[in-house]
């Protein structure tokens, strides 16, 4: 205690301002790293470098006054004039507190702000000259300055209290201090600013301006203290909450034990055992379940493994082990349910009824894997719901579009945190039976990446010989999927792997003709939209002519999804008119459509006539149905017989064009084309609508007919279209999408269609109402195509081509 008083007395006596003569002397300089202080503050400093240590021992024997400046670069071991900030503090060495090997701890008292004028020596330590800086105070009547001082005092007291935790009597002394400079210096030492910010503060002579800068820095520190206090308060609240929950759980456990019910863990285990008695496990499955339950009993409830094992056991309990719903074998009811929701689709309905009939006769059979493929909007997905209703089974839909992780099908291993069963098992949990109808929607859009190939995982699911023991990585017990009726849907079969296709029974759900769309709209879409928009049936209706106009002029699709949207748009406008009290037609006619749907969006594909040689009509398949396209060929004089192809054609279509020209060249005499033509004329083949990509081999015979027509100037038969692939020998090969192409031909007013003889089987499968009014010409060779498609008559002004 006596030593402390002696040091305080020494500080009071010696910390007096220097005289002008003393300021003019040369003084030792102490360079500091990341440390600055203002006058009036007692500061301990640890010195580790050799030169400053020698300087401290020498100066301490004399006056004990040094210049303290901060380094710009903390990595500089031997700084010079340029390496130091120009403004620092003249300080007095109060005492050497601690001296160890390699370091000295001293206590400094700041005397005055100073500016470094020059460095006179670097050895044995830094020496130089500096000059004092004078503080400029505002007038005493400055109210803004008084408020600044008050704010600095309050913020400084709070910061020192929270950061340093000083005793109350010291804090009380600071709060009552009237030494303005001392308060500013104290706040400066407490603020958490950068060296550059503190240097800027020290270099400011105007005290009021310095206080402004200081308040900004203090305000940042206060905000940081508030955030820390808020975090500390929330953390404490959370800890208190956890402790409260823990004590309540312990009390509940004690109460249960006192009542004779055992601990909560024991109660939970007993509940699981009671539920397990009701589950229809096989002996092997029950053995595995009992083993896992015993493992759960042994695990401490506070162990992280407990929740994982509990979740696994609960998953096993929730699965429908050998639990089946009873199928409804009433075939008349099944037919009624299927017809109620879907118009047409006779092949699909017939297949479902066949399945029911076999089930009724045999009593048990492995469910088939059905794949419905066709364009969007034809009712593939909604058909699955009708199938489940007709069978009396539970219905679950799984969307596979964009699926690229194999574990989504097979599940994750239980060793991973957050693991869960695959979507097949989760679907069975959701259904609550082991024989639901599961719709595998968009199976053609399954992807693959580094996480595996989901399509490969589906091979086991969709193979009736393998899925009797489907293995999910999570449940790790074989599950029988043979009673599940899987119905897959796809827009195209091209992206589905061949092994997966081989396991499914493919049923083509092609597009609807206008007559079918009309009936679907009348029977299903319009009544549904009337109900959805709250419009009474007797308040509004649409004529057949209006429905046909919507189908032909406002939609272009194979299905009815866009038609449903257009009808919904009409209903919204009718609903608005009813609520607003405006007039509207009770029966919509074609002349009203412009007011409800706007201008016509599509014009029907129409046959363009045969006034020009080289123009032939082809038939194409697209994802939204069939379309007609025109192949145009023109000749221009030139050497070399150059072939130009335009119209955004794919590689296969370009190859078909090259093949057609080569065939014509090799059979020019048989086709009535004079010698030497190919050396004098260039050929340009174009397919209109060049912004739309086109590809495929089915335009082969159409391109050949177009080129022959151009070379011979023979007209094409009116109202004729064709489709078929061609070989280099002139043989015609069959193509797909026949039904869609026929629908497109009927829409365009085509009466004659040329196609391969092998496509006759496709025509025989089509309902007669689709092909009414069409004449089919079956061919095996390109010359047969030309005989049917080209007339002997030539255009009025035949082109002189030789």
mmCIF file of N, CA and C in Angstrom, residues 241-360:
data_model
loop_
_atom_site.group_PDB
_atom_site.id
_atom_site.type_symbol
_atom_site.label_atom_id
_atom_site.label_comp_id
_atom_site.label_asym_id
_atom_site.label_seq_id
_atom_site.Cartn_x
_atom_site.Cartn_y
_atom_site.Cartn_z
ATOM 1 N N UNK A 241 -34.157 -21.737 -20.125
ATOM 2 C CA UNK A 241 -35.251 -22.535 -20.659
ATOM 3 C C UNK A 241 -34.889 -24.021 -20.685
ATOM 4 N N UNK A 242 -33.662 -24.335 -21.130
ATOM 5 C CA UNK A 242 -33.218 -25.727 -21.172
ATOM 6 C C UNK A 242 -33.160 -26.332 -19.773
ATOM 7 N N UNK A 243 -32.658 -25.538 -18.823
ATOM 8 C CA UNK A 243 -32.601 -26.037 -17.451
ATOM 9 C C UNK A 243 -33.998 -26.306 -16.908
ATOM 10 N N UNK A 244 -34.943 -25.393 -17.215
ATOM 11 C CA UNK A 244 -36.330 -25.566 -16.749
ATOM 12 C C UNK A 244 -36.936 -26.842 -17.334
ATOM 13 N N UNK A 245 -36.715 -27.053 -18.674
ATOM 14 C CA UNK A 245 -37.247 -28.252 -19.309
ATOM 15 C C UNK A 245 -36.628 -29.511 -18.705
ATOM 16 N N UNK A 246 -35.342 -29.443 -18.409
ATOM 17 C CA UNK A 246 -34.671 -30.609 -17.838
ATOM 18 C C UNK A 246 -35.274 -30.951 -16.462
ATOM 19 N N UNK A 247 -35.469 -29.912 -15.620
ATOM 20 C CA UNK A 247 -36.028 -30.161 -14.287
ATOM 21 C C UNK A 247 -37.457 -30.691 -14.379
ATOM 22 N N UNK A 248 -38.251 -30.155 -15.342
ATOM 23 C CA UNK A 248 -39.623 -30.637 -15.500
ATOM 24 C C UNK A 248 -39.652 -32.100 -15.950
ATOM 25 N N UNK A 249 -38.736 -32.440 -16.870
ATOM 26 C CA UNK A 249 -38.662 -33.830 -17.324
ATOM 27 C C UNK A 249 -38.280 -34.756 -16.177
ATOM 28 N N UNK A 250 -37.340 -34.296 -15.334
ATOM 29 C CA UNK A 250 -36.950 -35.110 -14.185
ATOM 30 C C UNK A 250 -38.113 -35.278 -13.215
ATOM 31 N N UNK A 251 -38.886 -34.184 -12.998
ATOM 32 C CA UNK A 251 -40.050 -34.274 -12.121
ATOM 33 C C UNK A 251 -41.079 -35.247 -12.684
ATOM 34 N N UNK A 252 -41.310 -35.163 -14.027
ATOM 35 C CA UNK A 252 -42.265 -36.062 -14.656
ATOM 36 C C UNK A 252 -41.813 -37.516 -14.489
ATOM 37 N N UNK A 253 -40.525 -37.751 -14.665
ATOM 38 C CA UNK A 253 -39.982 -39.101 -14.502
ATOM 39 C C UNK A 253 -40.201 -39.608 -13.081
ATOM 40 N N UNK A 254 -39.960 -38.730 -12.096
ATOM 41 C CA UNK A 254 -40.146 -39.126 -10.699
ATOM 42 C C UNK A 254 -41.612 -39.425 -10.393
ATOM 43 N N UNK A 255 -42.524 -38.602 -10.962
ATOM 44 C CA UNK A 255 -43.958 -38.818 -10.740
ATOM 45 C C UNK A 255 -44.396 -40.155 -11.331
ATOM 46 N N UNK A 256 -43.926 -40.435 -12.583
ATOM 47 C CA UNK A 256 -44.281 -41.701 -13.236
ATOM 48 C C UNK A 256 -43.778 -42.900 -12.443
ATOM 49 N N UNK A 257 -42.551 -42.784 -11.916
ATOM 50 C CA UNK A 257 -42.005 -43.876 -11.113
ATOM 51 C C UNK A 257 -42.789 -44.056 -9.821
ATOM 52 N N UNK A 258 -43.228 -42.915 -9.228
ATOM 53 C CA UNK A 258 -44.005 -42.990 -7.985
ATOM 54 C C UNK A 258 -45.367 -43.634 -8.216
ATOM 55 N N UNK A 259 -45.943 -43.402 -9.413
ATOM 56 C CA UNK A 259 -47.248 -43.999 -9.742
ATOM 57 C C UNK A 259 -47.125 -45.443 -10.189
ATOM 58 N N UNK A 260 -45.905 -45.940 -10.357
ATOM 59 C CA UNK A 260 -45.705 -47.331 -10.749
ATOM 60 C C UNK A 260 -45.677 -47.539 -12.237
ATOM 61 N N UNK A 261 -45.605 -46.467 -13.020
ATOM 62 C CA UNK A 261 -45.619 -46.615 -14.468
ATOM 63 C C UNK A 261 -44.244 -46.707 -15.074
ATOM 64 N N UNK A 262 -43.220 -46.610 -14.274
ATOM 65 C CA UNK A 262 -41.871 -46.668 -14.801
ATOM 66 C C UNK A 262 -41.450 -45.335 -15.385
ATOM 67 N N UNK A 263 -40.259 -45.281 -15.917
ATOM 68 C CA UNK A 263 -39.747 -44.056 -16.524
ATOM 69 C C UNK A 263 -40.431 -43.789 -17.862
ATOM 70 N N UNK A 264 -40.249 -42.549 -18.372
ATOM 71 C CA UNK A 264 -40.851 -42.185 -19.673
ATOM 72 C C UNK A 264 -40.304 -43.073 -20.783
ATOM 73 N N UNK A 265 -39.031 -43.438 -20.682
ATOM 74 C CA UNK A 265 -38.429 -44.319 -21.684
ATOM 75 C C UNK A 265 -39.090 -45.698 -21.672
ATOM 76 N N UNK A 266 -39.348 -46.200 -20.457
ATOM 77 C CA UNK A 266 -39.997 -47.502 -20.338
ATOM 78 C C UNK A 266 -41.426 -47.457 -20.869
ATOM 79 N N UNK A 267 -42.120 -46.355 -20.583
ATOM 80 C CA UNK A 267 -43.491 -46.195 -21.087
ATOM 81 C C UNK A 267 -43.502 -46.189 -22.609
ATOM 82 N N UNK A 268 -42.539 -45.494 -23.209
ATOM 83 C CA UNK A 268 -42.459 -45.414 -24.665
ATOM 84 C C UNK A 268 -42.158 -46.783 -25.285
ATOM 85 N N UNK A 269 -41.269 -47.531 -24.657
ATOM 86 C CA UNK A 269 -40.936 -48.879 -25.136
ATOM 87 C C UNK A 269 -42.156 -49.791 -25.049
ATOM 88 N N UNK A 270 -42.898 -49.688 -23.957
ATOM 89 C CA UNK A 270 -44.098 -50.512 -23.799
ATOM 90 C C UNK A 270 -45.143 -50.181 -24.855
ATOM 91 N N UNK A 271 -45.276 -48.875 -25.188
ATOM 92 C CA UNK A 271 -46.223 -48.476 -26.241
ATOM 93 C C UNK A 271 -45.828 -49.061 -27.588
ATOM 94 N N UNK A 272 -44.516 -49.056 -27.872
ATOM 95 C CA UNK A 272 -44.025 -49.628 -29.127
ATOM 96 C C UNK A 272 -44.325 -51.123 -29.194
ATOM 97 N N UNK A 273 -44.119 -51.808 -28.072
ATOM 98 C CA UNK A 273 -44.386 -53.247 -28.040
ATOM 99 C C UNK A 273 -45.860 -53.550 -28.286
ATOM 100 N N UNK A 274 -46.751 -52.709 -27.725
ATOM 101 C CA UNK A 274 -48.188 -52.907 -27.934
ATOM 102 C C UNK A 274 -48.561 -52.694 -29.408
ATOM 103 N N UNK A 275 -47.968 -51.665 -30.016
ATOM 104 C CA UNK A 275 -48.241 -51.414 -31.442
ATOM 105 C C UNK A 275 -47.683 -52.536 -32.315
ATOM 106 N N UNK A 276 -46.521 -53.073 -31.943
ATOM 107 C CA UNK A 276 -45.882 -54.128 -32.735
ATOM 108 C C UNK A 276 -46.718 -55.395 -32.767
ATOM 109 N N UNK A 277 -47.496 -55.637 -31.713
ATOM 110 C CA UNK A 277 -48.352 -56.825 -31.678
ATOM 111 C C UNK A 277 -49.411 -56.795 -32.785
ATOM 112 N N UNK A 278 -49.801 -55.574 -33.193
ATOM 113 C CA UNK A 278 -50.855 -55.424 -34.192
ATOM 114 C C UNK A 278 -50.311 -55.432 -35.627
ATOM 115 N N UNK A 279 -48.982 -55.379 -35.772
ATOM 116 C CA UNK A 279 -48.370 -55.344 -37.104
ATOM 117 C C UNK A 279 -48.220 -56.774 -37.615
ATOM 118 N N UNK A 280 -48.549 -56.973 -38.890
ATOM 119 C CA UNK A 280 -48.556 -58.311 -39.488
ATOM 120 C C UNK A 280 -47.170 -58.667 -40.029
ATOM 121 N N UNK A 281 -46.180 -58.791 -39.128
ATOM 122 C CA UNK A 281 -44.827 -59.174 -39.537
ATOM 123 C C UNK A 281 -44.786 -60.662 -39.901
ATOM 124 N N UNK A 282 -43.890 -61.008 -40.831
ATOM 125 C CA UNK A 282 -43.534 -62.419 -41.029
ATOM 126 C C UNK A 282 -42.577 -62.799 -39.900
ATOM 127 N N UNK A 283 -42.366 -64.104 -39.642
ATOM 128 C CA UNK A 283 -41.430 -64.490 -38.561
ATOM 129 C C UNK A 283 -40.042 -63.875 -38.714
ATOM 130 N N UNK A 284 -39.528 -63.811 -39.948
ATOM 131 C CA UNK A 284 -38.196 -63.232 -40.162
ATOM 132 C C UNK A 284 -38.208 -61.731 -39.866
ATOM 133 N N UNK A 285 -39.261 -61.061 -40.309
ATOM 134 C CA UNK A 285 -39.346 -59.619 -40.084
ATOM 135 C C UNK A 285 -39.496 -59.299 -38.598
ATOM 136 N N UNK A 286 -40.321 -60.098 -37.903
ATOM 137 C CA UNK A 286 -40.499 -59.861 -36.467
ATOM 138 C C UNK A 286 -39.199 -60.095 -35.704
ATOM 139 N N UNK A 287 -38.406 -61.068 -36.143
ATOM 140 C CA UNK A 287 -37.125 -61.337 -35.496
ATOM 141 C C UNK A 287 -36.207 -60.124 -35.603
ATOM 142 N N UNK A 288 -36.155 -59.524 -36.794
ATOM 143 C CA UNK A 288 -35.325 -58.333 -36.991
ATOM 144 C C UNK A 288 -35.852 -57.176 -36.155
ATOM 145 N N UNK A 289 -37.180 -57.006 -36.134
ATOM 146 C CA UNK A 289 -37.774 -55.902 -35.375
ATOM 147 C C UNK A 289 -37.479 -56.049 -33.878
ATOM 148 N N UNK A 290 -37.646 -57.250 -33.333
ATOM 149 C CA UNK A 290 -37.385 -57.464 -31.905
ATOM 150 C C UNK A 290 -35.924 -57.172 -31.560
ATOM 151 N N UNK A 291 -35.037 -57.547 -32.462
ATOM 152 C CA UNK A 291 -33.615 -57.295 -32.235
ATOM 153 C C UNK A 291 -33.340 -55.787 -32.175
ATOM 154 N N UNK A 292 -33.937 -55.015 -33.085
ATOM 155 C CA UNK A 292 -33.736 -53.564 -33.102
ATOM 156 C C UNK A 292 -34.386 -52.908 -31.891
ATOM 157 N N UNK A 293 -35.520 -53.472 -31.425
ATOM 158 C CA UNK A 293 -36.194 -52.920 -30.245
ATOM 159 C C UNK A 293 -35.356 -53.163 -28.990
ATOM 160 N N UNK A 294 -34.742 -54.323 -28.883
ATOM 161 C CA UNK A 294 -33.864 -54.608 -27.752
ATOM 162 C C UNK A 294 -32.659 -53.667 -27.752
ATOM 163 N N UNK A 295 -32.166 -53.368 -28.925
ATOM 164 C CA UNK A 295 -31.047 -52.423 -29.031
ATOM 165 C C UNK A 295 -31.473 -51.045 -28.536
ATOM 166 N N UNK A 296 -32.706 -50.643 -28.870
ATOM 167 C CA UNK A 296 -33.231 -49.349 -28.424
ATOM 168 C C UNK A 296 -33.347 -49.313 -26.902
ATOM 169 N N UNK A 297 -33.771 -50.415 -26.295
ATOM 170 C CA UNK A 297 -33.931 -50.470 -24.842
ATOM 171 C C UNK A 297 -32.597 -50.278 -24.124
ATOM 172 N N UNK A 298 -31.508 -50.772 -24.727
ATOM 173 C CA UNK A 298 -30.199 -50.701 -24.087
ATOM 174 C C UNK A 298 -29.549 -49.330 -24.207
ATOM 175 N N UNK A 299 -29.982 -48.520 -25.174
ATOM 176 C CA UNK A 299 -29.343 -47.215 -25.422
ATOM 177 C C UNK A 299 -29.825 -46.199 -24.394
ATOM 178 N N UNK A 300 -28.895 -45.461 -23.817
ATOM 179 C CA UNK A 300 -29.236 -44.392 -22.881
ATOM 180 C C UNK A 300 -30.016 -43.306 -23.606
ATOM 181 N N UNK A 301 -31.055 -42.785 -22.934
ATOM 182 C CA UNK A 301 -31.924 -41.780 -23.582
ATOM 183 C C UNK A 301 -31.187 -40.490 -23.898
ATOM 184 N N UNK A 302 -30.079 -40.225 -23.194
ATOM 185 C CA UNK A 302 -29.312 -39.000 -23.456
ATOM 186 C C UNK A 302 -28.262 -39.190 -24.540
ATOM 187 N N UNK A 303 -28.148 -40.396 -25.054
ATOM 188 C CA UNK A 303 -27.175 -40.667 -26.114
ATOM 189 C C UNK A 303 -27.706 -40.158 -27.460
ATOM 190 N N UNK A 304 -26.828 -39.585 -28.300
ATOM 191 C CA UNK A 304 -27.274 -39.120 -29.625
ATOM 192 C C UNK A 304 -27.827 -40.249 -30.486
ATOM 193 N N UNK A 305 -27.391 -41.476 -30.218
ATOM 194 C CA UNK A 305 -27.833 -42.613 -31.010
ATOM 195 C C UNK A 305 -29.281 -42.992 -30.701
ATOM 196 N N UNK A 306 -29.784 -42.548 -29.545
ATOM 197 C CA UNK A 306 -31.135 -42.943 -29.117
ATOM 198 C C UNK A 306 -32.195 -42.446 -30.085
ATOM 199 N N UNK A 307 -32.113 -41.153 -30.461
ATOM 200 C CA UNK A 307 -33.129 -40.585 -31.360
ATOM 201 C C UNK A 307 -33.089 -41.249 -32.739
ATOM 202 N N UNK A 308 -31.882 -41.593 -33.213
ATOM 203 C CA UNK A 308 -31.748 -42.259 -34.520
ATOM 204 C C UNK A 308 -32.385 -43.643 -34.493
ATOM 205 N N UNK A 309 -32.097 -44.396 -33.430
ATOM 206 C CA UNK A 309 -32.661 -45.745 -33.307
ATOM 207 C C UNK A 309 -34.176 -45.694 -33.096
ATOM 208 N N UNK A 310 -34.653 -44.711 -32.328
ATOM 209 C CA UNK A 310 -36.088 -44.565 -32.097
ATOM 210 C C UNK A 310 -36.811 -44.257 -33.413
ATOM 211 N N UNK A 311 -36.235 -43.386 -34.208
ATOM 212 C CA UNK A 311 -36.853 -43.040 -35.492
ATOM 213 C C UNK A 311 -36.906 -44.258 -36.416
ATOM 214 N N UNK A 312 -35.863 -45.079 -36.384
ATOM 215 C CA UNK A 312 -35.824 -46.279 -37.221
ATOM 216 C C UNK A 312 -36.906 -47.275 -36.803
ATOM 217 N N UNK A 313 -37.040 -47.497 -35.510
ATOM 218 C CA UNK A 313 -38.057 -48.430 -35.010
ATOM 219 C C UNK A 313 -39.458 -47.918 -35.347
ATOM 220 N N UNK A 314 -39.670 -46.609 -35.192
ATOM 221 C CA UNK A 314 -40.983 -46.032 -35.519
ATOM 222 C C UNK A 314 -41.286 -46.183 -37.008
ATOM 223 N N UNK A 315 -40.247 -46.071 -37.859
ATOM 224 C CA UNK A 315 -40.443 -46.259 -39.301
ATOM 225 C C UNK A 315 -40.867 -47.693 -39.610
ATOM 226 N N UNK A 316 -40.222 -48.669 -38.957
ATOM 227 C CA UNK A 316 -40.601 -50.073 -39.167
ATOM 228 C C UNK A 316 -42.055 -50.311 -38.753
ATOM 229 N N UNK A 317 -42.478 -49.667 -37.673
ATOM 230 C CA UNK A 317 -43.852 -49.839 -37.200
ATOM 231 C C UNK A 317 -44.869 -49.234 -38.159
ATOM 232 N N UNK A 318 -44.478 -48.121 -38.811
ATOM 233 C CA UNK A 318 -45.442 -47.394 -39.644
ATOM 234 C C UNK A 318 -45.640 -48.007 -41.029
ATOM 235 N N UNK A 319 -44.792 -48.979 -41.414
ATOM 236 C CA UNK A 319 -44.917 -49.574 -42.748
ATOM 237 C C UNK A 319 -46.049 -50.604 -42.788
ATOM 238 N N UNK A 320 -46.747 -50.715 -43.914
ATOM 239 C CA UNK A 320 -47.871 -51.674 -44.035
ATOM 240 C C UNK A 320 -47.377 -53.082 -44.360
ATOM 241 N N UNK A 321 -46.741 -53.732 -43.400
ATOM 242 C CA UNK A 321 -46.192 -55.080 -43.627
ATOM 243 C C UNK A 321 -47.338 -56.060 -43.881
ATOM 244 N N UNK A 322 -47.368 -56.618 -45.104
ATOM 245 C CA UNK A 322 -48.350 -57.655 -45.464
ATOM 246 C C UNK A 322 -49.786 -57.222 -45.164
ATOM 247 N N UNK A 323 -50.037 -55.924 -45.287
ATOM 248 C CA UNK A 323 -51.378 -55.390 -45.065
ATOM 249 C C UNK A 323 -51.922 -54.906 -46.408
ATOM 250 N N UNK A 324 -53.030 -55.484 -46.862
ATOM 251 C CA UNK A 324 -53.552 -55.194 -48.199
ATOM 252 C C UNK A 324 -55.002 -54.722 -48.124
ATOM 253 N N UNK A 325 -55.365 -53.854 -49.060
ATOM 254 C CA UNK A 325 -56.776 -53.494 -49.223
ATOM 255 C C UNK A 325 -57.423 -54.513 -50.169
ATOM 256 N N UNK A 326 -58.721 -54.684 -50.029
ATOM 257 C CA UNK A 326 -59.432 -55.671 -50.834
ATOM 258 C C UNK A 326 -59.817 -55.056 -52.175
ATOM 259 N N UNK A 327 -59.479 -55.755 -53.258
ATOM 260 C CA UNK A 327 -59.808 -55.251 -54.594
ATOM 261 C C UNK A 327 -61.292 -55.418 -54.876
ATOM 262 N N UNK A 328 -61.834 -54.431 -55.605
ATOM 263 C CA UNK A 328 -63.236 -54.476 -56.029
ATOM 264 C C UNK A 328 -63.292 -55.087 -57.427
ATOM 265 N N UNK A 329 -63.928 -56.275 -57.540
ATOM 266 C CA UNK A 329 -63.932 -56.987 -58.819
ATOM 267 C C UNK A 329 -65.201 -56.726 -59.635
ATOM 268 N N UNK A 330 -65.944 -55.688 -59.315
ATOM 269 C CA UNK A 330 -67.158 -55.357 -60.076
ATOM 270 C C UNK A 330 -66.739 -54.671 -61.368
ATOM 271 N N UNK A 331 -66.719 -55.419 -62.475
ATOM 272 C CA UNK A 331 -66.223 -54.889 -63.742
ATOM 273 C C UNK A 331 -67.120 -53.791 -64.286
ATOM 274 N N UNK A 332 -68.429 -53.899 -64.069
ATOM 275 C CA UNK A 332 -69.338 -52.847 -64.554
ATOM 276 C C UNK A 332 -69.068 -51.535 -63.829
ATOM 277 N N UNK A 333 -68.848 -51.619 -62.523
ATOM 278 C CA UNK A 333 -68.527 -50.401 -61.759
ATOM 279 C C UNK A 333 -67.201 -49.822 -62.204
ATOM 280 N N UNK A 334 -66.198 -50.704 -62.431
ATOM 281 C CA UNK A 334 -64.884 -50.237 -62.879
ATOM 282 C C UNK A 334 -64.995 -49.508 -64.209
ATOM 283 N N UNK A 335 -65.764 -50.076 -65.147
ATOM 284 C CA UNK A 335 -65.972 -49.420 -66.443
ATOM 285 C C UNK A 335 -66.648 -48.069 -66.243
ATOM 286 N N UNK A 336 -67.631 -48.025 -65.336
ATOM 287 C CA UNK A 336 -68.367 -46.780 -65.092
ATOM 288 C C UNK A 336 -67.444 -45.703 -64.526
ATOM 289 N N UNK A 337 -66.561 -46.092 -63.594
ATOM 290 C CA UNK A 337 -65.627 -45.129 -62.988
ATOM 291 C C UNK A 337 -64.648 -44.607 -64.025
ATOM 292 N N UNK A 338 -64.126 -45.502 -64.863
ATOM 293 C CA UNK A 338 -63.150 -45.092 -65.879
ATOM 294 C C UNK A 338 -63.789 -44.188 -66.922
ATOM 295 N N UNK A 339 -65.027 -44.472 -67.325
ATOM 296 C CA UNK A 339 -65.706 -43.643 -68.329
ATOM 297 C C UNK A 339 -66.125 -42.298 -67.770
ATOM 298 N N UNK A 340 -66.375 -42.275 -66.458
ATOM 299 C CA UNK A 340 -66.842 -41.031 -65.843
ATOM 300 C C UNK A 340 -65.793 -39.930 -65.937
ATOM 301 N N UNK A 341 -64.538 -40.269 -65.710
ATOM 302 C CA UNK A 341 -63.474 -39.258 -65.647
ATOM 303 C C UNK A 341 -62.731 -39.072 -66.960
ATOM 304 N N UNK A 342 -62.786 -40.057 -67.871
ATOM 305 C CA UNK A 342 -61.984 -39.983 -69.094
ATOM 306 C C UNK A 342 -62.800 -40.419 -70.301
ATOM 307 N N UNK A 343 -62.727 -39.596 -71.318
ATOM 308 C CA UNK A 343 -63.391 -39.917 -72.580
ATOM 309 C C UNK A 343 -62.342 -40.542 -73.510
ATOM 310 N N UNK A 344 -62.693 -41.635 -74.175
ATOM 311 C CA UNK A 344 -61.730 -42.307 -75.049
ATOM 312 C C UNK A 344 -60.807 -43.206 -74.252
ATOM 313 N N UNK A 345 -59.531 -43.271 -74.658
ATOM 314 C CA UNK A 345 -58.502 -44.092 -73.996
ATOM 315 C C UNK A 345 -58.970 -45.537 -73.838
ATOM 316 N N UNK A 346 -59.548 -46.082 -74.899
ATOM 317 C CA UNK A 346 -60.159 -47.418 -74.813
ATOM 318 C C UNK A 346 -59.128 -48.500 -74.512
ATOM 319 N N UNK A 347 -57.928 -48.402 -75.083
ATOM 320 C CA UNK A 347 -56.906 -49.445 -74.866
ATOM 321 C C UNK A 347 -56.503 -49.520 -73.393
ATOM 322 N N UNK A 348 -56.362 -48.348 -72.767
ATOM 323 C CA UNK A 348 -55.967 -48.324 -71.365
ATOM 324 C C UNK A 348 -57.075 -48.923 -70.497
ATOM 325 N N UNK A 349 -58.294 -48.513 -70.767
ATOM 326 C CA UNK A 349 -59.425 -49.031 -69.982
ATOM 327 C C UNK A 349 -59.556 -50.542 -70.153
ATOM 328 N N UNK A 350 -59.385 -51.003 -71.389
ATOM 329 C CA UNK A 350 -59.486 -52.438 -71.641
ATOM 330 C C UNK A 350 -58.406 -53.200 -70.878
ATOM 331 N N UNK A 351 -57.187 -52.623 -70.799
ATOM 332 C CA UNK A 351 -56.093 -53.300 -70.089
ATOM 333 C C UNK A 351 -56.397 -53.405 -68.598
ATOM 334 N N UNK A 352 -56.964 -52.366 -68.009
ATOM 335 C CA UNK A 352 -57.304 -52.387 -66.584
ATOM 336 C C UNK A 352 -58.393 -53.424 -66.310
ATOM 337 N N UNK A 353 -59.390 -53.479 -67.176
ATOM 338 C CA UNK A 353 -60.471 -54.449 -66.996
ATOM 339 C C UNK A 353 -59.944 -55.878 -67.145
ATOM 340 N N UNK A 354 -58.987 -56.083 -68.055
ATOM 341 C CA UNK A 354 -58.372 -57.408 -68.189
ATOM 342 C C UNK A 354 -57.661 -57.804 -66.899
ATOM 343 N N UNK A 355 -56.949 -56.848 -66.315
ATOM 344 C CA UNK A 355 -56.245 -57.119 -65.068
ATOM 345 C C UNK A 355 -57.229 -57.513 -63.966
ATOM 346 N N UNK A 356 -58.339 -56.801 -63.882
ATOM 347 C CA UNK A 356 -59.356 -57.112 -62.882
ATOM 348 C C UNK A 356 -59.943 -58.506 -63.100
ATOM 349 N N UNK A 357 -60.183 -58.840 -64.380
ATOM 350 C CA UNK A 357 -60.792 -60.137 -64.697
ATOM 351 C C UNK A 357 -59.872 -61.287 -64.274
ATOM 352 N N UNK A 358 -58.560 -61.137 -64.550
ATOM 353 C CA UNK A 358 -57.611 -62.185 -64.171
ATOM 354 C C UNK A 358 -57.520 -62.303 -62.652
ATOM 355 N N UNK A 359 -57.511 -61.181 -61.961
ATOM 356 C CA UNK A 359 -57.478 -61.199 -60.505
ATOM 357 C C UNK A 359 -58.692 -61.927 -59.932
ATOM 358 N N UNK A 360 -59.853 -61.676 -60.559
ATOM 359 C CA UNK A 360 -61.082 -62.294 -60.066
ATOM 360 C C UNK A 360 -61.053 -63.808 -60.265
#
